PDB file of C-alpha atoms in Angstrom:
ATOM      1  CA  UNK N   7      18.597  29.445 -22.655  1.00 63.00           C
ATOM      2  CA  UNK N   8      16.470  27.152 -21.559  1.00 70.00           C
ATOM      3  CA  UNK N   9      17.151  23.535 -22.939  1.00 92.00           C
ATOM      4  CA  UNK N  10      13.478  22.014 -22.571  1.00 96.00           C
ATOM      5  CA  UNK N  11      10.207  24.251 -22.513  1.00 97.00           C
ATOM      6  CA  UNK N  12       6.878  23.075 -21.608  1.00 97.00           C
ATOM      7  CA  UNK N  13       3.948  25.430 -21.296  1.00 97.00           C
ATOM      8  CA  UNK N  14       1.760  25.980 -19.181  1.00 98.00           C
ATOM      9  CA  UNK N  15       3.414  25.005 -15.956  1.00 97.00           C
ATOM     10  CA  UNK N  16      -0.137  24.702 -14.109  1.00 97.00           C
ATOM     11  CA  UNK N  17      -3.311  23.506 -15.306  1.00 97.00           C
ATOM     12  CA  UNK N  18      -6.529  22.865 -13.569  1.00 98.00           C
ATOM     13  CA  UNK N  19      -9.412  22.199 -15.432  1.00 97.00           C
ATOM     14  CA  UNK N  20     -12.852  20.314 -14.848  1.00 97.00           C
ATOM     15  CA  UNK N  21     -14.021  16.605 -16.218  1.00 97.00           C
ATOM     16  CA  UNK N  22     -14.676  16.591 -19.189  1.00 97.00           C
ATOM     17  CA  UNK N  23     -12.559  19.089 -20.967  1.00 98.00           C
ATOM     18  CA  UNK N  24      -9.861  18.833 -23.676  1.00 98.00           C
ATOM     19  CA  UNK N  25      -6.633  20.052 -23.048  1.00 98.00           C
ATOM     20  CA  UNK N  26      -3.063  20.349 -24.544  1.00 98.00           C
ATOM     21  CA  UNK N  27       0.283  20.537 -23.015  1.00 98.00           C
ATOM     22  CA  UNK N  28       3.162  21.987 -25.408  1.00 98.00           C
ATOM     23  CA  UNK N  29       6.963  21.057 -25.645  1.00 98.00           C
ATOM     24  CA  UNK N  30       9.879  22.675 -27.148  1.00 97.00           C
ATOM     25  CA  UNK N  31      13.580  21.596 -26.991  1.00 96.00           C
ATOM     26  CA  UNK N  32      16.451  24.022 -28.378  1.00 95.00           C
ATOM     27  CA  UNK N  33      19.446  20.672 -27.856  1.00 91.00           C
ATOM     28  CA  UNK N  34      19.312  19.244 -31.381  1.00 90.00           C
ATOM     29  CA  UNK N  35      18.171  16.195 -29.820  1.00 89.00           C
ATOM     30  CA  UNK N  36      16.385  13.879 -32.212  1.00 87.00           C
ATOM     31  CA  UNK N  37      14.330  11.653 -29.591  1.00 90.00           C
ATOM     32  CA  UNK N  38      11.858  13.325 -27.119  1.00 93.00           C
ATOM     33  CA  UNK N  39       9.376  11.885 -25.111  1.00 94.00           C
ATOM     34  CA  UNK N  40       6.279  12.306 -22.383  1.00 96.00           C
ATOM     35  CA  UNK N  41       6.177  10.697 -19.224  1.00 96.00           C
ATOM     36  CA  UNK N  42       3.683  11.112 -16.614  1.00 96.00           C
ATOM     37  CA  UNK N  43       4.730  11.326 -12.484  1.00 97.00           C
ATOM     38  CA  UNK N  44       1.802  10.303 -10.362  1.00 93.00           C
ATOM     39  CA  UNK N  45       1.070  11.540  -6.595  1.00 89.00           C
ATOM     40  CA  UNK N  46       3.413   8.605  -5.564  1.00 88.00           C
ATOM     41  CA  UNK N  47       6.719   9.923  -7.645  1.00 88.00           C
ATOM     42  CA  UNK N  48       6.255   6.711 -10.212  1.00 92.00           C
ATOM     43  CA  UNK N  49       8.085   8.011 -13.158  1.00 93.00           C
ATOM     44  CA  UNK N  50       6.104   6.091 -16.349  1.00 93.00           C
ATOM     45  CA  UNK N  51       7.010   6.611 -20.126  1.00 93.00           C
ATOM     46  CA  UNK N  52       3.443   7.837 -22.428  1.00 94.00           C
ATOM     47  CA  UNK N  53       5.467   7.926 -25.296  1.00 92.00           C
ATOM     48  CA  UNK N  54       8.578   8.659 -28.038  1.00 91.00           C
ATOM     49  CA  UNK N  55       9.411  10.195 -30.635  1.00 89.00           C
ATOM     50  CA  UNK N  56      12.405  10.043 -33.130  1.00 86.00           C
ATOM     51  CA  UNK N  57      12.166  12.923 -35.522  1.00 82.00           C
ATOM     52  CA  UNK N  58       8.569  13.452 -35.524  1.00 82.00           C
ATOM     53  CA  UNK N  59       8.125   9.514 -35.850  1.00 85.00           C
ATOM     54  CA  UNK N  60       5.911   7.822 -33.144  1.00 87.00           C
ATOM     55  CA  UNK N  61       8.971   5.613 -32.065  1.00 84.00           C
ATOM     56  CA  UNK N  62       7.332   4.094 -28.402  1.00 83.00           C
ATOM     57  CA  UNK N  63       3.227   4.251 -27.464  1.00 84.00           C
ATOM     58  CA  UNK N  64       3.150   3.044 -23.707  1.00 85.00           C
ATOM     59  CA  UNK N  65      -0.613   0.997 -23.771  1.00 80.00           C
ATOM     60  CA  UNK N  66      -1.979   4.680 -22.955  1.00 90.00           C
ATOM     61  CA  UNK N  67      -5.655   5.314 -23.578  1.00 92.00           C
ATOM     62  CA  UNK N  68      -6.653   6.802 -26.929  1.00 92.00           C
ATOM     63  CA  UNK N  69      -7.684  10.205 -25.104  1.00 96.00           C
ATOM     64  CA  UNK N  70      -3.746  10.931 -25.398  1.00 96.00           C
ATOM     65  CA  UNK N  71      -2.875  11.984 -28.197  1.00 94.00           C
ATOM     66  CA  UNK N  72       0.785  12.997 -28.809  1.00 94.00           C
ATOM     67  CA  UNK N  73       1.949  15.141 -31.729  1.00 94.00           C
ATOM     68  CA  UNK N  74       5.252  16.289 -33.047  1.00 93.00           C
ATOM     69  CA  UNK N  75       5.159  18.753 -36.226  1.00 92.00           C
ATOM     70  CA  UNK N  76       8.758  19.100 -35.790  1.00 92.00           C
ATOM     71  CA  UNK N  77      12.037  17.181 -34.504  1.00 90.00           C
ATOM     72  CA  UNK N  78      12.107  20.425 -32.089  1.00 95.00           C
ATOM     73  CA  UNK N  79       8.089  20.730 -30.602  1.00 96.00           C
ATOM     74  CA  UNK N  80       6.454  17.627 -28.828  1.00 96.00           C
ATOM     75  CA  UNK N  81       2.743  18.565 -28.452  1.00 96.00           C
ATOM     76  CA  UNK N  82       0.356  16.247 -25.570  1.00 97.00           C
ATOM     77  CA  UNK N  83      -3.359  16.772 -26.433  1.00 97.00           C
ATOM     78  CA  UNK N  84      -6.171  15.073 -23.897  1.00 97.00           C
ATOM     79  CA  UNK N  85      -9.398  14.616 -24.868  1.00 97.00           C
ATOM     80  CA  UNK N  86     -12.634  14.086 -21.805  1.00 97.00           C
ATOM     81  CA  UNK N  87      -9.970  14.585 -18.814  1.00 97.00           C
ATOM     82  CA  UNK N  88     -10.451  12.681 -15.974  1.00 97.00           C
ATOM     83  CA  UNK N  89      -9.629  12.290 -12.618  1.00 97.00           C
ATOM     84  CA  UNK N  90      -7.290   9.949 -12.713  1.00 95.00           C
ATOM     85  CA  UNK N  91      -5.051  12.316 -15.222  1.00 96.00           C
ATOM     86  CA  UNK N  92      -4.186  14.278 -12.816  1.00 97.00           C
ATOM     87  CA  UNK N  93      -0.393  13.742 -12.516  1.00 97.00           C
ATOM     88  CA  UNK N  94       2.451  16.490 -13.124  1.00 98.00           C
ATOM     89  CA  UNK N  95       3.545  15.596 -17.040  1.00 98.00           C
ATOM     90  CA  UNK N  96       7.062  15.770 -18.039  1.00 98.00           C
ATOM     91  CA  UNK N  97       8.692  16.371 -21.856  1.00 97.00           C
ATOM     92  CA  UNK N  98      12.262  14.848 -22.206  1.00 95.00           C
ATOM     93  CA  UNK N  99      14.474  14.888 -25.488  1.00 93.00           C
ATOM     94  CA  UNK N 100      17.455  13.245 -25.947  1.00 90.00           C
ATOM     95  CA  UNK N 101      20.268  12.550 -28.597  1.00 83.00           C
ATOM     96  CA  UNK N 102      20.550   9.669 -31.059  1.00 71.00           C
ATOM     97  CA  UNK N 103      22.283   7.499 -32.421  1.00 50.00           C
ATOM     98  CA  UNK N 104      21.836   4.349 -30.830  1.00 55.00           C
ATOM     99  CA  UNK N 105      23.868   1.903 -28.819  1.00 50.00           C
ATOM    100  CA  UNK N 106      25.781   4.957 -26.882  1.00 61.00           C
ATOM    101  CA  UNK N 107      25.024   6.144 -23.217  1.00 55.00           C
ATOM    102  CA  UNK N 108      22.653   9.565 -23.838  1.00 75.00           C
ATOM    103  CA  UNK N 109      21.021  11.717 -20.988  1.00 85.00           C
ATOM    104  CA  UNK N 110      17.395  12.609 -20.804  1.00 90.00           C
ATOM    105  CA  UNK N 111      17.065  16.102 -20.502  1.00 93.00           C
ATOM    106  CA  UNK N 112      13.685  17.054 -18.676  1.00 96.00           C
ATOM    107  CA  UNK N 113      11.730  19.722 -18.986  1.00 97.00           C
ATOM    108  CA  UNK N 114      10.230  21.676 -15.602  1.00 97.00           C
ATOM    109  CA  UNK N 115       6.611  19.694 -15.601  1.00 97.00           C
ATOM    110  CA  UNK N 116       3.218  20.536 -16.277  1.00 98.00           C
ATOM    111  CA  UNK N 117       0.649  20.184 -13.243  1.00 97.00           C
ATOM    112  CA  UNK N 118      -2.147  19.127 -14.621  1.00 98.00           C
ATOM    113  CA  UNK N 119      -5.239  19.024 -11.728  1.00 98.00           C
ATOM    114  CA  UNK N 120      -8.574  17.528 -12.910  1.00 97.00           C
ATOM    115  CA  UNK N 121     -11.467  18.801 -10.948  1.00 97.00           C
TER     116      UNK N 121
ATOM    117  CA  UNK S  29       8.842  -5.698 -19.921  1.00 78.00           C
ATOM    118  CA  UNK S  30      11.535  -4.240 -17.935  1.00 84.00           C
ATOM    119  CA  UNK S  31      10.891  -4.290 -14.244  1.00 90.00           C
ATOM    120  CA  UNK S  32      12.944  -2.305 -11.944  1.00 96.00           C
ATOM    121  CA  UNK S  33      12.303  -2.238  -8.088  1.00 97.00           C
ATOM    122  CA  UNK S  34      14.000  -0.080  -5.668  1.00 98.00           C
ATOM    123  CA  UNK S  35      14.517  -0.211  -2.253  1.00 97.00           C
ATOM    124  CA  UNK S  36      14.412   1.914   0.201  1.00 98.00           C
ATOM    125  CA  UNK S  37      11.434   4.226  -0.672  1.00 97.00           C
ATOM    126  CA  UNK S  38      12.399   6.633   1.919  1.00 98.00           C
ATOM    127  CA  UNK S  39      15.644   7.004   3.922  1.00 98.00           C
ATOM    128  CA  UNK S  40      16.885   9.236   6.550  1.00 98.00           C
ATOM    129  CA  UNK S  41      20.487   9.903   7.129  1.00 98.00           C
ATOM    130  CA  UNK S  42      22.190  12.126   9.499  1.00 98.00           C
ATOM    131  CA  UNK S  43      24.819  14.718   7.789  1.00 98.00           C
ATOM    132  CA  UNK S  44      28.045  13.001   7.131  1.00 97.00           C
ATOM    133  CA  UNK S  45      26.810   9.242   7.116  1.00 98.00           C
ATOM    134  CA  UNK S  46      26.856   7.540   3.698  1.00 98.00           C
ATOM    135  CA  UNK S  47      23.059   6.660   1.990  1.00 98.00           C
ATOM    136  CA  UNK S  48      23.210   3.963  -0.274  1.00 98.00           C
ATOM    137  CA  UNK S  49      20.154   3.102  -2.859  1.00 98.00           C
ATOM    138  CA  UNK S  50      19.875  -0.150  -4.280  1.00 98.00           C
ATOM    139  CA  UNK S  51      17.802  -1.578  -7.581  1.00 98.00           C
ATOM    140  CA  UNK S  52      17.375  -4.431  -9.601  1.00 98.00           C
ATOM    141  CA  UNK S  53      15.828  -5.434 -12.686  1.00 97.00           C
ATOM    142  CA  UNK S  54      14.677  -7.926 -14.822  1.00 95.00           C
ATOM    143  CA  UNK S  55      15.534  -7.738 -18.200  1.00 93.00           C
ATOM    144  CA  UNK S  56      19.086  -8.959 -19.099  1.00 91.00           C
ATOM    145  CA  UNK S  57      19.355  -6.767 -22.253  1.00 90.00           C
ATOM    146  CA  UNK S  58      19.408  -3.539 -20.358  1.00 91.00           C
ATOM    147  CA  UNK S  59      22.984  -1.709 -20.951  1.00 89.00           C
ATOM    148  CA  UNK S  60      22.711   1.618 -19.599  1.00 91.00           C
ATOM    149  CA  UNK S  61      22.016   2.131 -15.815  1.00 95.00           C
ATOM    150  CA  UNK S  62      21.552   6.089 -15.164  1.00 95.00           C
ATOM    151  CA  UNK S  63      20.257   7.486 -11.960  1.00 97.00           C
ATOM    152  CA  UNK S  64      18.414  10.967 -11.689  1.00 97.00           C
ATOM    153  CA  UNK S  65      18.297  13.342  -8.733  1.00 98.00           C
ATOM    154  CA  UNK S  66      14.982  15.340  -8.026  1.00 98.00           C
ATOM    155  CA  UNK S  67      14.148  18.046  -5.511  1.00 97.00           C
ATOM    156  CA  UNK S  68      10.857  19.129  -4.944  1.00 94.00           C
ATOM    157  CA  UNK S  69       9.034  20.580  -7.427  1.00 93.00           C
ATOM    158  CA  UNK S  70      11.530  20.273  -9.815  1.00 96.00           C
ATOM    159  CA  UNK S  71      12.943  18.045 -13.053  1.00 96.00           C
ATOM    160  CA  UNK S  72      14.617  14.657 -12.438  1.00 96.00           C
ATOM    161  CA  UNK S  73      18.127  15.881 -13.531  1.00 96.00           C
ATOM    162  CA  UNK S  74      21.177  13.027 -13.892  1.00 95.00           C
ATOM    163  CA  UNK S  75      23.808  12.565 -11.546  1.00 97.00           C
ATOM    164  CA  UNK S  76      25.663   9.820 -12.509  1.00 96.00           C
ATOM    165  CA  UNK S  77      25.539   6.726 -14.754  1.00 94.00           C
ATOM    166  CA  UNK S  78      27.268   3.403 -16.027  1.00 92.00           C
ATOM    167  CA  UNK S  79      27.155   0.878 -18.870  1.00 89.00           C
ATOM    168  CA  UNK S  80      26.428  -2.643 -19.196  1.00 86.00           C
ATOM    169  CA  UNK S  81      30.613  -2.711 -19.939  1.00 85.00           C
ATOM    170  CA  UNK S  82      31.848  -1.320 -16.624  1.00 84.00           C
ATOM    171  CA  UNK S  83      31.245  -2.281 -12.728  1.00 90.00           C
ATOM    172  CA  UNK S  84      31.875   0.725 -11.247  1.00 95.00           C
ATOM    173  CA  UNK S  85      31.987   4.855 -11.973  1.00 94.00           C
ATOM    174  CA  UNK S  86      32.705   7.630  -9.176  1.00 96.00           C
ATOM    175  CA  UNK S  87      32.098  11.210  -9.432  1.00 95.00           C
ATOM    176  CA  UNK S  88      33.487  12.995  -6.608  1.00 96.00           C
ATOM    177  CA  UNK S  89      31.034  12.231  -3.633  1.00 97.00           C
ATOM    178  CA  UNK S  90      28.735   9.632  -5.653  1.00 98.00           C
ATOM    179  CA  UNK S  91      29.504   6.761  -7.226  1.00 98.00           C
ATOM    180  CA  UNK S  92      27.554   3.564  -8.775  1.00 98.00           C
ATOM    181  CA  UNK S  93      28.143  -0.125  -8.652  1.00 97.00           C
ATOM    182  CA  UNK S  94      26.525  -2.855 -11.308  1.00 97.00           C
ATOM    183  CA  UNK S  95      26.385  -6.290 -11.167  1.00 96.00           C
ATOM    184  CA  UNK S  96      25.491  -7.737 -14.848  1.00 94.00           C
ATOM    185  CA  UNK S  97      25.313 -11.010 -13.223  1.00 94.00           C
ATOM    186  CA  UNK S  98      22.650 -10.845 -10.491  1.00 95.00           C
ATOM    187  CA  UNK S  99      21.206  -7.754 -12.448  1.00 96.00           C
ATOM    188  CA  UNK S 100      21.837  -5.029  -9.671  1.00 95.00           C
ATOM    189  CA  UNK S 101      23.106  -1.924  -9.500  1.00 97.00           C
ATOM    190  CA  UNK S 102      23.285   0.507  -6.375  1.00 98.00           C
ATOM    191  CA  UNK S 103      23.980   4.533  -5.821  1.00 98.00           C
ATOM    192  CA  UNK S 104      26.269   5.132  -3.089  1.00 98.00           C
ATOM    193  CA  UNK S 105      26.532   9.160  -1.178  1.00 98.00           C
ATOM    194  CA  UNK S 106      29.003   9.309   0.709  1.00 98.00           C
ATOM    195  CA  UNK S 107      29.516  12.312   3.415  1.00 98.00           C
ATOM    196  CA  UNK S 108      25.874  13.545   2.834  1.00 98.00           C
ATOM    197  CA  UNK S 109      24.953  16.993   3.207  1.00 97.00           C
ATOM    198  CA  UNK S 110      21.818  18.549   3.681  1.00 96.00           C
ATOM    199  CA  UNK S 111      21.567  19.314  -0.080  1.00 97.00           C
ATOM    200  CA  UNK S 112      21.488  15.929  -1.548  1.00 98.00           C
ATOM    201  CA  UNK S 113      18.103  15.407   0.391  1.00 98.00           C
ATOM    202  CA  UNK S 114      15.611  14.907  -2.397  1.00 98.00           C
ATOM    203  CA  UNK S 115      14.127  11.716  -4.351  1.00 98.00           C
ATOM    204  CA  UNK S 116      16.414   9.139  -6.386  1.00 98.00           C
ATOM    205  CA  UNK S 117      15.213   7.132  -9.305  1.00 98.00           C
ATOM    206  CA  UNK S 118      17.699   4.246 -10.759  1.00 98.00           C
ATOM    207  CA  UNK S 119      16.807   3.682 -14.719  1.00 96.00           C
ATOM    208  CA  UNK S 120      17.168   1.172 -16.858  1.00 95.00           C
ATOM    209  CA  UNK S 121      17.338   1.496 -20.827  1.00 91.00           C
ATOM    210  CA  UNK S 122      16.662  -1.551 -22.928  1.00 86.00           C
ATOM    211  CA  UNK S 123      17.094  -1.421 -26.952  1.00 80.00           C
ATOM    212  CA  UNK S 124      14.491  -2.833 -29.399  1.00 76.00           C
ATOM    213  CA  UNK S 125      14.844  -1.933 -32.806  1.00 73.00           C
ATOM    214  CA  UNK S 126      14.794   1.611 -32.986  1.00 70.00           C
ATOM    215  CA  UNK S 127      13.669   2.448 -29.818  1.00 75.00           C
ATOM    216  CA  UNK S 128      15.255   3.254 -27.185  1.00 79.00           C
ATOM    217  CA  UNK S 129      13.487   3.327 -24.087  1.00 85.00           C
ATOM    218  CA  UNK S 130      14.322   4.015 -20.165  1.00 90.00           C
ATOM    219  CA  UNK S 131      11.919   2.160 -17.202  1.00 93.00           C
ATOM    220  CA  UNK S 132      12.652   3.887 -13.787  1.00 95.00           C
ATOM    221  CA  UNK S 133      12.475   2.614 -10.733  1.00 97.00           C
ATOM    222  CA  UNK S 134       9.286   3.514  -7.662  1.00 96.00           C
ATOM    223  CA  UNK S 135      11.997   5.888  -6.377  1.00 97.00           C
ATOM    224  CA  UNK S 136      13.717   6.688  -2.979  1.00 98.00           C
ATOM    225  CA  UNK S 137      12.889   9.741  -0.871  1.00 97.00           C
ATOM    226  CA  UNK S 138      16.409  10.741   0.837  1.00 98.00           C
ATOM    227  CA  UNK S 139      16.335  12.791   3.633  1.00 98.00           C
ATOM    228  CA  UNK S 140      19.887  14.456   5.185  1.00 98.00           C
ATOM    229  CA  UNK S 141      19.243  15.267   8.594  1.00 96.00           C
ATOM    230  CA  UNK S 142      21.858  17.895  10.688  1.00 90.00           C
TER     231      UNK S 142
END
């Protein structure tokens, strides 16, 4: 019963190459999100989404490019990886409505390591 | 934006002795101060958290202070055991419209030493 699903846990793949990270929460949440976690734990926001509406776009480059086709599935596809990608990527959801005290829920991470 | 430092980045404790993680930020419509716990290799998981509304909340062995005013809030451990060593992020969430969105502190690595 796992609450937030990413897939795959690990990735390594070379410069260059397009790649996509998938997300799946089974909470009814209406909000998820991607963040990215960098080699020095710094925890950033990419982006939101509040039922499959692009909600919050964090000034990150065009190569990301998030998608949701449902409230449940937050998709992250990179085009021409790079180095500095590298990073372990983390799905979140969370509940609506506004103005109340919600939890994140995480999923496990993706490890994403461009050679 | 929100900015929201954090200080220590890494402390050592001995089992026992209280740890206490403090953070501030910038942005005075922020009303929802959470604070997530991860060990390594894993997701950042919530341990405890407050609104704008209230100063202080305790849950058993943690609890967390805010001060609206000077725009601080802190995580206090008290009688630390081995198993609360991992790395502590503070959080703010500010409100714009309809989105909702949390900006986490640089983190503190807590280590519980026997």
């Amino acid at each position: 019963d796992t609450a937030v699903s990413q897939t795959p846990k690990y990735l390594v793949t070379q410069m260059g190459n397009d790649k996509s990270i998938k997300c799946e929460q089974n909470l009814g949440h209406d909000t998820m999100y991607w963040y990215k976690q960098d080699s020095k734990k710094f925890l950033k926001i990419m982006f939101s989404y509040n039922n499959k509406e692009l909600i919050i776009n964090e000034t990150v480059p065009n190569r990301f490019s998030p998608k949701s086709p449902d409230k449940a599935h937050l998709n992250l596809h990179i085009n021409s990886l790079e180095l500095g990608d590298s990073a372990v990527y983390f799905c979140a959801s969370s509940q609506l409505p506004q103005r109340v005290a919600y939890e994140q829920y995480f999923g496990p991470g993706t490890r994403l390591t461009v050679t | 934006g929100e900015n929201v430092e954090q200080h220590p980045s890494t402390l050592s404790v001995q089992e026992g002795d209280s740890a206490v993680i403090k953070c501030t930020y910038s942005d005075s419509a922020s009303n929802y101060f959470p604070w997530y716990k991860q060990e390594l290799g894993k997701r950042p998981q919530l341990i405890i958290d407050i609104r704008s509304n209230v100063g202080e909340k305790k849950d058993q062995r943690i609890a967390v202070t805010l001060n609206k005013t000077a725009k601080h809030f802190s995580l206090h451990i008290t009688e630390t055991q081995p198993e609360d060593s991992a790395v502590y992020f503070c959080a703010t969430r500010v409100e714009r419209g309809t989105a909702s969105k949390l900006t986490f502190g640089t983190g503190t690595r807590l280590q519980v030493t026997l």
